PDB file of C-alpha atoms in Angstrom:
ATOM      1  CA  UNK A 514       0.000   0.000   0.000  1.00  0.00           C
ATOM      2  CA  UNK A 515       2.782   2.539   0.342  1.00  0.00           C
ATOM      3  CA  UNK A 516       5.018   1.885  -2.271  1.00  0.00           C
ATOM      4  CA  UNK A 517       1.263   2.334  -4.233  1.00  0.00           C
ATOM      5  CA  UNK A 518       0.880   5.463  -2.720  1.00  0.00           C
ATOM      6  CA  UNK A 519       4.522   6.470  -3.009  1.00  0.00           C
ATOM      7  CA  UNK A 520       3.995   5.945  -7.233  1.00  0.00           C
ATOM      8  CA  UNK A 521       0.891   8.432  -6.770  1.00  0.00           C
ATOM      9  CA  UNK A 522      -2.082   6.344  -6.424  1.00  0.00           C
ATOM     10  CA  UNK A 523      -5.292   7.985  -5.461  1.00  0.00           C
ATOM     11  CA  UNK A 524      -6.792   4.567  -3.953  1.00  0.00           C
ATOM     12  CA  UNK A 525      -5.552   0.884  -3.231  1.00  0.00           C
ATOM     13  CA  UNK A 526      -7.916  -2.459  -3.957  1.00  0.00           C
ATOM     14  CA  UNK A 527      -7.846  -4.784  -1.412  1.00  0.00           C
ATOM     15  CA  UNK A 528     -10.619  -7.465  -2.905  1.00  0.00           C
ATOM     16  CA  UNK A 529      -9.057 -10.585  -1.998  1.00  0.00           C
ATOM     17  CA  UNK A 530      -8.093 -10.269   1.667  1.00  0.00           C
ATOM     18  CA  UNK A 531     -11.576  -8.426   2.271  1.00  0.00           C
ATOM     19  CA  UNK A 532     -13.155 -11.507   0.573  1.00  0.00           C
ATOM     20  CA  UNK A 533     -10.977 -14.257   2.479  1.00  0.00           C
ATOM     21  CA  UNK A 534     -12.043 -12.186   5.666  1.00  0.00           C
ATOM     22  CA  UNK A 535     -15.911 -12.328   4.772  1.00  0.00           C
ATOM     23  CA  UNK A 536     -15.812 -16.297   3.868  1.00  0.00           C
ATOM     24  CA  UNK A 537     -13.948 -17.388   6.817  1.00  0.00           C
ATOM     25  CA  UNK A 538     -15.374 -15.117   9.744  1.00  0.00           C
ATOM     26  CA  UNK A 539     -18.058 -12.896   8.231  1.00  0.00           C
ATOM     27  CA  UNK A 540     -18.501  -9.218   9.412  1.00  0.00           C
ATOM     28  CA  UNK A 541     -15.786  -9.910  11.967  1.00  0.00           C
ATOM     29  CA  UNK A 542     -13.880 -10.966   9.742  1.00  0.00           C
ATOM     30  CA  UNK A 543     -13.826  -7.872   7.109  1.00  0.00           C
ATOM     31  CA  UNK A 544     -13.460  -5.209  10.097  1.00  0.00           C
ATOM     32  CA  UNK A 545     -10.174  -7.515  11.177  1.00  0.00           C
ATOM     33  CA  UNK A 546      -8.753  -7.760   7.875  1.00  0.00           C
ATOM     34  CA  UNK A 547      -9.330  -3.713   7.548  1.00  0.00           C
ATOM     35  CA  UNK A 548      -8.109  -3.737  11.179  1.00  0.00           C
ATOM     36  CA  UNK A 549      -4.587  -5.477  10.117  1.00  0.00           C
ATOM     37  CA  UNK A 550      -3.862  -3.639   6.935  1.00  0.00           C
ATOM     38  CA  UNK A 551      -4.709  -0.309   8.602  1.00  0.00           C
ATOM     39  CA  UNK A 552      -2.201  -1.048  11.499  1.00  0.00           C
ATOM     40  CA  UNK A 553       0.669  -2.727   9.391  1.00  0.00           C
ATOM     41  CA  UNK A 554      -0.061   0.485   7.273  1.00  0.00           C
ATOM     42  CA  UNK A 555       0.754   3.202   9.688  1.00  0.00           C
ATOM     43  CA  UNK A 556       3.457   0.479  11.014  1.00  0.00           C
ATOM     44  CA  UNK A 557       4.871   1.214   7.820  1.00  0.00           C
ATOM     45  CA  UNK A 558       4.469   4.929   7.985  1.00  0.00           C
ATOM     46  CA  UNK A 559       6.214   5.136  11.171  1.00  0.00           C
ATOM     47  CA  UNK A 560       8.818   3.315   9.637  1.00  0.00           C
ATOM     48  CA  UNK A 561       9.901   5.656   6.888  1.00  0.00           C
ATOM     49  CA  UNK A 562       9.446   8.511   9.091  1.00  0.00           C
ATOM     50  CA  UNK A 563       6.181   9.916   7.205  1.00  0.00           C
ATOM     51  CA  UNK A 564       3.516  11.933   9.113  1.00  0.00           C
ATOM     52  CA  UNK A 565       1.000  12.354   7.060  1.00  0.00           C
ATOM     53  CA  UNK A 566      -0.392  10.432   4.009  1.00  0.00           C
ATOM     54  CA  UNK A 567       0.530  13.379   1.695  1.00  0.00           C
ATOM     55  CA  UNK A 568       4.079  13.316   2.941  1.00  0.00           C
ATOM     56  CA  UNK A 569       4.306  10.059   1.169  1.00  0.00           C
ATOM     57  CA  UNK A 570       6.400  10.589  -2.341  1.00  0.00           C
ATOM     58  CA  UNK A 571       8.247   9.038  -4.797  1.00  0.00           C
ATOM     59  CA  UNK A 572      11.403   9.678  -2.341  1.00  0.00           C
ATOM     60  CA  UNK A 573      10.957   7.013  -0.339  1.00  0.00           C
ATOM     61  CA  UNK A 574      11.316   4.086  -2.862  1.00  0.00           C
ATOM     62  CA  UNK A 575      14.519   2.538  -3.808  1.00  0.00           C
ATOM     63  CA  UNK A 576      16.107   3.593  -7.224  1.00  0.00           C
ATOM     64  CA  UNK A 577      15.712   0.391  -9.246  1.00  0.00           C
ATOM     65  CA  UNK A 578      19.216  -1.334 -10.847  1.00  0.00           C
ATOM     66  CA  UNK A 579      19.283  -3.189 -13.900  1.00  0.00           C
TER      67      UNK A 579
END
């Protein structure tokens, strides 16, 4: 989700985790799923030093090699 958001995206899908959620606990299981991402998300954040989701930018990602 941040590397996403580092390369500009306005939004991020997260279908299939939502879905495996929903199938193995329900309702409970969707809010956990958005739970996790949410958390390993600002875990993330925190990581690279970002404040804000704005502050995210193209700076933060590795220069590729090849």
């Amino acid at each position: 989700i941040f590397k996403a958001m580092a390369l500009g995206a306005a939004s991020i899908g997260i279908g299939r985790p939502y879905i495996w959620g929903l199938g193995a606990f329900g309702q409970e299981g969707v809010e956990t799923v958005l739970t996790l991402l949410r958390e390993e998300f600002e875990m993330v954040m925190r990581q690279m030093g970002t404040t804000s989701i704005a502050a995210i930018t193209k700076s933060y990602l590795a220069p590729t090699t090849g």
